[in-house]
């Protein structure tokens, strides 16, 4: 009993920052359901406080040893704490920028805070995800809230166009990513943890098969859409142009932070055992994304 309690406390402490945000999310939802007249300063304070406490907890956990929790589905280490800290910090900085804009446009502020906190929770879980199922669920949690935030100004035609493009491209990329993970799952002998997938592929001697080529290619394409990498970036200007300004500030930073955390973790575990062609492919995509993205941005007028 003591051992089970100790493990529960240990595992709970690894996701304590996310639990604090979830508690803030519940409090905001209860206030929205019980109070007839919504107090914007109160909701604003709860959102900021929950994010601030979450950041403080992450700072206290900074020097802790790496921990694999929840049967290996979530890994807490210094690497993902940096990215979880950045996600929470970016979300906290977006709230003061968003309140005045929302009040001027007369949008519902409660739902905005709910979507923002939920997207933050999904992004923070994605930074520490250690298996394919957790990666996909956390990615969709972030993605669905991002779609809702993009179409928040529903009376604006450009916003409706942006959310439709974002939804279609996001759904397509998620399907391709899930298809890639399914290939790795089958070829590794039914493993979902990233390190066990690699071990399973090595044990079954399937690492150089054509199925691995398809699986890794689908994963690169799926993550490439999320990170707006060349040549999967065409949707980005239209979505950012039509979305509300605070949402663009959130999407342009948080989605890239969690995408970078995801691709770094997958690259460190899977690609060291892959041929050099994969390394060259990733380097080429990164170089073209940096150069082409900045050159196109110079000519952007809208």
mmCIF file of C-alpha atoms in Angstrom:
data_model
loop_
_atom_site.group_PDB
_atom_site.id
_atom_site.type_symbol
_atom_site.label_atom_id
_atom_site.label_comp_id
_atom_site.label_asym_id
_atom_site.label_seq_id
_atom_site.Cartn_x
_atom_site.Cartn_y
_atom_site.Cartn_z
ATOM 1 C CA UNK A 1 0.000 0.000 0.000
ATOM 2 C CA UNK A 2 2.792 2.422 0.916
ATOM 3 C CA UNK A 3 4.643 1.553 -2.290
ATOM 4 C CA UNK A 4 1.534 2.180 -4.413
ATOM 5 C CA UNK A 5 0.924 5.484 -2.619
ATOM 6 C CA UNK A 6 4.537 6.507 -3.144
ATOM 7 C CA UNK A 7 4.372 5.673 -6.844
ATOM 8 C CA UNK A 8 1.105 7.591 -7.190
ATOM 9 C CA UNK A 9 2.649 10.669 -5.583
ATOM 10 C CA UNK A 10 5.782 10.328 -7.715
ATOM 11 C CA UNK A 11 3.826 9.986 -10.950
ATOM 12 C CA UNK A 12 1.469 12.766 -9.924
ATOM 13 C CA UNK A 13 4.358 15.131 -9.272
ATOM 14 C CA UNK A 14 5.652 14.659 -12.818
ATOM 15 C CA UNK A 15 2.456 16.144 -14.271
ATOM 16 C CA UNK A 16 1.749 18.553 -11.402
ATOM 17 C CA UNK A 17 2.102 21.639 -13.676
ATOM 18 C CA UNK A 18 -0.524 20.211 -16.026
ATOM 19 C CA UNK A 19 -2.774 19.302 -13.086
ATOM 20 C CA UNK A 20 -2.626 22.906 -11.850
ATOM 21 C CA UNK A 21 -3.745 24.153 -15.265
ATOM 22 C CA UNK A 22 -6.529 21.579 -15.300
ATOM 23 C CA UNK A 23 -7.678 22.799 -11.877
ATOM 24 C CA UNK A 24 -7.755 26.373 -13.193
ATOM 25 C CA UNK A 25 -9.729 25.133 -16.189
ATOM 26 C CA UNK A 26 -12.297 23.480 -13.916
ATOM 27 C CA UNK A 27 -12.640 26.607 -11.756
ATOM 28 C CA UNK A 28 -13.244 28.787 -14.825
ATOM 29 C CA UNK A 29 -15.857 26.327 -16.119
ATOM 30 C CA UNK A 30 -17.661 26.259 -12.758
ATOM 31 C CA UNK A 31 -17.693 30.061 -12.576
ATOM 32 C CA UNK A 32 -19.068 30.218 -16.108
ATOM 33 C CA UNK A 33 -21.889 27.822 -15.213
ATOM 34 C CA UNK A 34 -22.831 29.317 -11.841
ATOM 35 C CA UNK A 35 -22.453 33.089 -12.190
ATOM 36 C CA UNK A 36 -24.934 34.925 -14.376
ATOM 37 C CA UNK A 37 -22.715 37.983 -14.781
ATOM 38 C CA UNK A 38 -19.207 37.016 -15.799
ATOM 39 C CA UNK A 39 -16.352 38.877 -14.115
ATOM 40 C CA UNK A 40 -13.598 39.350 -16.676
ATOM 41 C CA UNK A 41 -10.933 40.371 -14.099
ATOM 42 C CA UNK A 42 -11.704 37.227 -12.061
ATOM 43 C CA UNK A 43 -11.362 34.885 -15.048
ATOM 44 C CA UNK A 44 -8.275 36.774 -16.138
ATOM 45 C CA UNK A 45 -6.703 36.389 -12.670
ATOM 46 C CA UNK A 46 -7.495 32.666 -12.435
ATOM 47 C CA UNK A 47 -5.950 31.955 -15.839
ATOM 48 C CA UNK A 48 -2.817 33.960 -15.109
ATOM 49 C CA UNK A 49 -2.443 32.524 -11.607
ATOM 50 C CA UNK A 50 -2.743 28.911 -12.755
ATOM 51 C CA UNK A 51 -0.145 29.471 -15.479
ATOM 52 C CA UNK A 52 2.187 31.295 -13.089
ATOM 53 C CA UNK A 53 1.971 28.535 -10.456
ATOM 54 C CA UNK A 54 2.572 25.931 -13.163
ATOM 55 C CA UNK A 55 5.721 27.770 -14.257
ATOM 56 C CA UNK A 56 6.959 28.025 -10.660
ATOM 57 C CA UNK A 57 6.444 24.280 -10.139
ATOM 58 C CA UNK A 58 8.429 23.556 -13.298
ATOM 59 C CA UNK A 59 11.271 25.723 -12.005
ATOM 60 C CA UNK A 60 11.323 23.767 -8.728
ATOM 61 C CA UNK A 61 11.379 20.485 -10.690
ATOM 62 C CA UNK A 62 14.211 21.638 -12.947
ATOM 63 C CA UNK A 63 17.015 19.640 -11.292
ATOM 64 C CA UNK A 64 15.032 16.466 -10.680
ATOM 65 C CA UNK A 65 16.254 13.227 -12.205
ATOM 66 C CA UNK A 66 14.520 11.902 -15.351
ATOM 67 C CA UNK A 67 11.378 9.948 -14.491
ATOM 68 C CA UNK A 68 9.340 7.592 -16.675
ATOM 69 C CA UNK A 69 5.768 7.607 -15.384
ATOM 70 C CA UNK A 70 2.409 6.098 -16.305
ATOM 71 C CA UNK A 71 3.922 2.871 -17.657
ATOM 72 C CA UNK A 72 6.403 4.788 -19.755
ATOM 73 C CA UNK A 73 3.844 6.994 -21.504
ATOM 74 C CA UNK A 74 5.242 10.236 -20.071
ATOM 75 C CA UNK A 75 8.869 11.166 -19.483
ATOM 76 C CA UNK A 76 9.854 14.061 -17.242
ATOM 77 C CA UNK A 77 13.421 15.262 -17.741
ATOM 78 C CA UNK A 78 15.325 18.521 -18.107
ATOM 79 C CA UNK A 79 14.808 18.505 -21.866
ATOM 80 C CA UNK A 80 11.018 18.488 -21.872
ATOM 81 C CA UNK A 81 10.797 20.726 -18.788
ATOM 82 C CA UNK A 82 12.444 23.468 -20.847
ATOM 83 C CA UNK A 83 9.810 23.131 -23.563
ATOM 84 C CA UNK A 84 6.937 22.798 -21.077
ATOM 85 C CA UNK A 85 8.214 25.961 -19.397
ATOM 86 C CA UNK A 86 8.272 27.783 -22.754
ATOM 87 C CA UNK A 87 4.732 26.653 -23.606
ATOM 88 C CA UNK A 88 3.349 27.832 -20.253
ATOM 89 C CA UNK A 89 5.301 31.102 -20.434
ATOM 90 C CA UNK A 90 4.096 31.881 -23.970
ATOM 91 C CA UNK A 91 0.496 31.179 -22.968
ATOM 92 C CA UNK A 92 0.793 33.412 -19.909
ATOM 93 C CA UNK A 93 2.191 36.268 -22.009
ATOM 94 C CA UNK A 94 -0.648 35.905 -24.522
ATOM 95 C CA UNK A 95 -3.419 36.495 -21.971
ATOM 96 C CA UNK A 96 -2.688 40.213 -21.276
ATOM 97 C CA UNK A 97 -2.433 40.771 -25.030
ATOM 98 C CA UNK A 98 -5.750 39.032 -25.647
ATOM 99 C CA UNK A 99 -8.102 40.596 -23.095
ATOM 100 C CA UNK A 100 -8.291 44.061 -24.653
ATOM 101 C CA UNK A 101 -8.697 42.615 -28.146
ATOM 102 C CA UNK A 102 -11.516 40.311 -27.034
ATOM 103 C CA UNK A 103 -13.330 43.100 -25.211
ATOM 104 C CA UNK A 104 -13.101 45.370 -28.280
ATOM 105 C CA UNK A 105 -14.447 42.672 -30.586
ATOM 106 C CA UNK A 106 -17.107 41.639 -28.008
ATOM 107 C CA UNK A 107 -16.198 37.958 -28.157
ATOM 108 C CA UNK A 108 -16.954 35.493 -25.354
ATOM 109 C CA UNK A 109 -13.956 35.665 -23.060
ATOM 110 C CA UNK A 110 -14.703 32.571 -20.939
ATOM 111 C CA UNK A 111 -14.483 30.192 -23.874
ATOM 112 C CA UNK A 112 -11.274 31.853 -25.000
ATOM 113 C CA UNK A 113 -9.582 31.147 -21.660
ATOM 114 C CA UNK A 114 -10.907 27.568 -21.672
ATOM 115 C CA UNK A 115 -9.568 26.866 -25.164
ATOM 116 C CA UNK A 116 -6.252 28.552 -24.384
ATOM 117 C CA UNK A 117 -5.650 26.570 -21.183
ATOM 118 C CA UNK A 118 -6.723 23.303 -22.812
ATOM 119 C CA UNK A 119 -4.359 23.908 -25.727
ATOM 120 C CA UNK A 120 -1.579 24.681 -23.241
ATOM 121 C CA UNK A 121 -2.222 21.424 -21.376
ATOM 122 C CA UNK A 122 -2.120 19.485 -24.642
ATOM 123 C CA UNK A 123 1.107 21.193 -25.680
ATOM 124 C CA UNK A 124 2.792 20.506 -22.341
ATOM 125 C CA UNK A 125 1.780 16.838 -22.428
ATOM 126 C CA UNK A 126 3.077 16.593 -25.986
ATOM 127 C CA UNK A 127 6.510 17.851 -24.873
ATOM 128 C CA UNK A 128 6.815 14.929 -22.449
ATOM 129 C CA UNK A 129 4.978 12.253 -24.451
ATOM 130 C CA UNK A 130 6.964 9.041 -24.774
ATOM 131 C CA UNK A 131 4.679 6.765 -26.782
ATOM 132 C CA UNK A 132 2.757 7.067 -30.022
ATOM 133 C CA UNK A 133 -0.717 7.096 -28.429
ATOM 134 C CA UNK A 134 0.136 9.874 -25.961
ATOM 135 C CA UNK A 135 1.769 11.851 -28.766
ATOM 136 C CA UNK A 136 -1.319 11.582 -30.965
ATOM 137 C CA UNK A 137 -3.851 12.366 -28.215
ATOM 138 C CA UNK A 138 -1.861 15.361 -26.909
ATOM 139 C CA UNK A 139 -1.330 16.616 -30.455
ATOM 140 C CA UNK A 140 -5.067 16.437 -31.173
ATOM 141 C CA UNK A 141 -5.872 18.175 -27.879
ATOM 142 C CA UNK A 142 -3.661 21.054 -28.966
ATOM 143 C CA UNK A 143 -4.918 20.915 -32.542
ATOM 144 C CA UNK A 144 -8.662 20.914 -31.824
ATOM 145 C CA UNK A 145 -8.369 23.907 -29.500
ATOM 146 C CA UNK A 146 -6.226 25.673 -32.096
ATOM 147 C CA UNK A 147 -8.965 25.161 -34.698
ATOM 148 C CA UNK A 148 -11.563 26.636 -32.353
ATOM 149 C CA UNK A 149 -9.347 29.605 -31.524
ATOM 150 C CA UNK A 150 -8.650 30.260 -35.214
ATOM 151 C CA UNK A 151 -12.367 30.531 -35.945
ATOM 152 C CA UNK A 152 -13.168 32.498 -32.811
ATOM 153 C CA UNK A 153 -14.335 35.578 -34.726
ATOM 154 C CA UNK A 154 -17.033 33.579 -36.478
ATOM 155 C CA UNK A 155 -18.660 36.669 -38.013
ATOM 156 C CA UNK A 156 -15.482 37.353 -39.988
ATOM 157 C CA UNK A 157 -15.398 35.643 -43.394
ATOM 158 C CA UNK A 158 -11.592 35.470 -43.332
ATOM 159 C CA UNK A 159 -11.676 33.739 -39.950
ATOM 160 C CA UNK A 160 -14.122 31.131 -41.253
ATOM 161 C CA UNK A 161 -11.902 30.525 -44.262
ATOM 162 C CA UNK A 162 -8.851 30.224 -42.012
ATOM 163 C CA UNK A 163 -10.421 27.679 -39.686
ATOM 164 C CA UNK A 164 -11.655 25.540 -42.597
ATOM 165 C CA UNK A 165 -8.196 25.420 -44.157
ATOM 166 C CA UNK A 166 -6.587 24.781 -40.788
ATOM 167 C CA UNK A 167 -9.078 22.016 -39.965
ATOM 168 C CA UNK A 168 -8.661 20.248 -43.298
ATOM 169 C CA UNK A 169 -4.872 20.462 -43.338
ATOM 170 C CA UNK A 170 -4.590 19.612 -39.643
ATOM 171 C CA UNK A 171 -6.872 16.596 -39.994
ATOM 172 C CA UNK A 172 -4.958 15.378 -43.038
ATOM 173 C CA UNK A 173 -1.579 15.731 -41.335
ATOM 174 C CA UNK A 174 -2.838 13.964 -38.196
ATOM 175 C CA UNK A 175 -4.104 11.071 -40.313
ATOM 176 C CA UNK A 176 -0.754 10.766 -42.081
ATOM 177 C CA UNK A 177 1.085 10.878 -38.732
ATOM 178 C CA UNK A 178 -1.173 8.177 -37.261
ATOM 179 C CA UNK A 179 -0.617 6.049 -40.370
ATOM 180 C CA UNK A 180 3.143 6.346 -39.900
ATOM 181 C CA UNK A 181 2.898 5.308 -36.251
ATOM 182 C CA UNK A 182 0.743 2.326 -37.244
ATOM 183 C CA UNK A 183 3.530 1.077 -39.510
ATOM 184 C CA UNK A 184 6.055 1.316 -36.688
ATOM 185 C CA UNK A 185 3.609 -0.397 -34.325
ATOM 186 C CA UNK A 186 3.165 -3.355 -36.652
ATOM 187 C CA UNK A 187 6.798 -3.771 -37.650
ATOM 188 C CA UNK A 188 8.120 -3.485 -34.075
ATOM 189 C CA UNK A 189 5.909 -6.301 -32.815
ATOM 190 C CA UNK A 190 3.152 -4.235 -31.205
ATOM 191 C CA UNK A 191 5.212 -1.660 -29.284
ATOM 192 C CA UNK A 192 4.052 1.934 -28.712
ATOM 193 C CA UNK A 193 6.859 3.394 -26.567
ATOM 194 C CA UNK A 194 9.468 5.112 -28.722
ATOM 195 C CA UNK A 195 12.502 3.319 -27.297
ATOM 196 C CA UNK A 196 10.723 -0.052 -27.334
ATOM 197 C CA UNK A 197 9.761 0.551 -30.968
ATOM 198 C CA UNK A 198 13.455 0.904 -31.833
ATOM 199 C CA UNK A 199 14.348 -2.204 -29.812
ATOM 200 C CA UNK A 200 11.531 -4.146 -31.457
ATOM 201 C CA UNK A 201 12.672 -3.136 -34.930
ATOM 202 C CA UNK A 202 16.238 -4.190 -34.140
ATOM 203 C CA UNK A 203 15.097 -7.514 -32.660
ATOM 204 C CA UNK A 204 12.853 -8.333 -35.610
ATOM 205 C CA UNK A 205 15.529 -7.156 -38.080
ATOM 206 C CA UNK A 206 12.967 -4.937 -39.801
ATOM 207 C CA UNK A 207 14.904 -1.702 -39.495
ATOM 208 C CA UNK A 208 15.925 -1.556 -43.154
ATOM 209 C CA UNK A 209 12.619 -2.750 -44.592
ATOM 210 C CA UNK A 210 10.486 -0.712 -46.981
ATOM 211 C CA UNK A 211 7.775 -0.492 -44.310
ATOM 212 C CA UNK A 212 10.087 1.556 -42.104
ATOM 213 C CA UNK A 213 10.672 3.901 -45.042
ATOM 214 C CA UNK A 214 6.918 4.443 -45.390
ATOM 215 C CA UNK A 215 6.386 4.864 -41.639
ATOM 216 C CA UNK A 216 9.177 7.384 -41.091
ATOM 217 C CA UNK A 217 8.223 9.294 -44.235
ATOM 218 C CA UNK A 218 4.621 9.615 -43.011
ATOM 219 C CA UNK A 219 5.842 10.814 -39.603
ATOM 220 C CA UNK A 220 8.062 13.459 -41.229
ATOM 221 C CA UNK A 221 5.180 14.643 -43.421
ATOM 222 C CA UNK A 222 2.763 14.777 -40.465
ATOM 223 C CA UNK A 223 5.154 16.733 -38.261
ATOM 224 C CA UNK A 224 6.161 18.889 -41.245
ATOM 225 C CA UNK A 225 2.592 20.146 -41.564
ATOM 226 C CA UNK A 226 2.467 20.991 -37.858
ATOM 227 C CA UNK A 227 5.783 22.863 -38.029
ATOM 228 C CA UNK A 228 4.991 24.531 -41.390
ATOM 229 C CA UNK A 229 8.132 23.078 -42.921
ATOM 230 C CA UNK A 230 8.810 23.384 -46.647
ATOM 231 C CA UNK A 231 7.018 22.088 -48.734
ATOM 232 C CA UNK A 232 4.136 21.617 -46.257
ATOM 233 C CA UNK A 233 3.766 25.295 -45.397
ATOM 234 C CA UNK A 234 1.216 26.588 -47.921
ATOM 235 C CA UNK A 235 -1.644 26.717 -45.413
ATOM 236 C CA UNK A 236 0.215 28.896 -42.904
ATOM 237 C CA UNK A 237 -0.092 32.414 -44.447
ATOM 238 C CA UNK A 238 -3.837 32.061 -45.089
ATOM 239 C CA UNK A 239 -4.566 30.738 -41.593
ATOM 240 C CA UNK A 240 -2.457 33.380 -39.851
ATOM 241 C CA UNK A 241 -3.990 36.170 -41.933
ATOM 242 C CA UNK A 242 -7.579 35.179 -41.129
ATOM 243 C CA UNK A 243 -7.177 34.255 -37.454
ATOM 244 C CA UNK A 244 -7.550 36.787 -34.600
ATOM 245 C CA UNK A 245 -4.306 38.556 -33.724
ATOM 246 C CA UNK A 246 -3.895 37.022 -30.213
ATOM 247 C CA UNK A 247 -4.523 33.566 -31.666
ATOM 248 C CA UNK A 248 -1.853 34.089 -34.331
ATOM 249 C CA UNK A 249 0.590 35.110 -31.595
ATOM 250 C CA UNK A 250 -0.251 31.890 -29.738
ATOM 251 C CA UNK A 251 -0.163 29.559 -32.743
ATOM 252 C CA UNK A 252 3.006 30.963 -34.275
ATOM 253 C CA UNK A 253 4.987 30.293 -31.094
ATOM 254 C CA UNK A 254 3.415 27.462 -29.091
ATOM 255 C CA UNK A 255 2.730 25.118 -32.005
ATOM 256 C CA UNK A 256 6.332 25.515 -33.168
ATOM 257 C CA UNK A 257 7.751 24.955 -29.677
ATOM 258 C CA UNK A 258 5.860 21.696 -29.133
ATOM 259 C CA UNK A 259 6.546 20.594 -32.715
ATOM 260 C CA UNK A 260 10.262 21.154 -32.198
ATOM 261 C CA UNK A 261 10.150 19.200 -28.926
ATOM 262 C CA UNK A 262 8.364 16.321 -30.659
ATOM 263 C CA UNK A 263 10.659 16.119 -33.677
ATOM 264 C CA UNK A 264 13.757 16.377 -31.451
ATOM 265 C CA UNK A 265 12.618 13.524 -29.211
ATOM 266 C CA UNK A 266 11.704 11.290 -32.141
ATOM 267 C CA UNK A 267 14.947 12.124 -33.965
ATOM 268 C CA UNK A 268 17.105 11.369 -30.922
ATOM 269 C CA UNK A 269 15.495 7.959 -30.387
ATOM 270 C CA UNK A 270 14.666 6.643 -33.848
ATOM 271 C CA UNK A 271 16.977 8.316 -36.358
ATOM 272 C CA UNK A 272 20.381 7.464 -34.769
ATOM 273 C CA UNK A 273 19.847 3.901 -36.040
ATOM 274 C CA UNK A 274 18.673 5.011 -39.496
ATOM 275 C CA UNK A 275 20.776 5.549 -42.635
ATOM 276 C CA UNK A 276 22.457 8.896 -43.262
ATOM 277 C CA UNK A 277 19.930 9.695 -45.988
ATOM 278 C CA UNK A 278 17.357 10.522 -43.300
ATOM 279 C CA UNK A 279 19.743 12.976 -41.653
ATOM 280 C CA UNK A 280 20.398 14.660 -45.004
ATOM 281 C CA UNK A 281 16.650 14.858 -45.688
ATOM 282 C CA UNK A 282 15.937 16.555 -42.346
ATOM 283 C CA UNK A 283 18.842 18.972 -42.809
ATOM 284 C CA UNK A 284 17.620 19.887 -46.304
ATOM 285 C CA UNK A 285 14.055 20.503 -45.102
ATOM 286 C CA UNK A 286 15.321 22.677 -42.235
ATOM 287 C CA UNK A 287 17.577 24.763 -44.506
ATOM 288 C CA UNK A 288 14.874 25.341 -47.125
ATOM 289 C CA UNK A 289 12.312 26.184 -44.425
ATOM 290 C CA UNK A 290 14.543 28.882 -42.951
ATOM 291 C CA UNK A 291 15.616 30.394 -46.274
ATOM 292 C CA UNK A 292 12.366 30.168 -48.245
ATOM 293 C CA UNK A 293 10.193 31.218 -45.314
ATOM 294 C CA UNK A 294 12.152 34.416 -44.733
ATOM 295 C CA UNK A 295 12.386 35.279 -48.429
ATOM 296 C CA UNK A 296 8.644 34.875 -48.922
ATOM 297 C CA UNK A 297 7.947 36.909 -45.772
ATOM 298 C CA UNK A 298 9.831 39.873 -47.276
ATOM 299 C CA UNK A 299 7.340 40.087 -50.141
ATOM 300 C CA UNK A 300 4.280 39.567 -47.925
ATOM 301 C CA UNK A 301 1.984 42.615 -47.963
ATOM 302 C CA UNK A 302 -1.183 41.399 -46.201
#
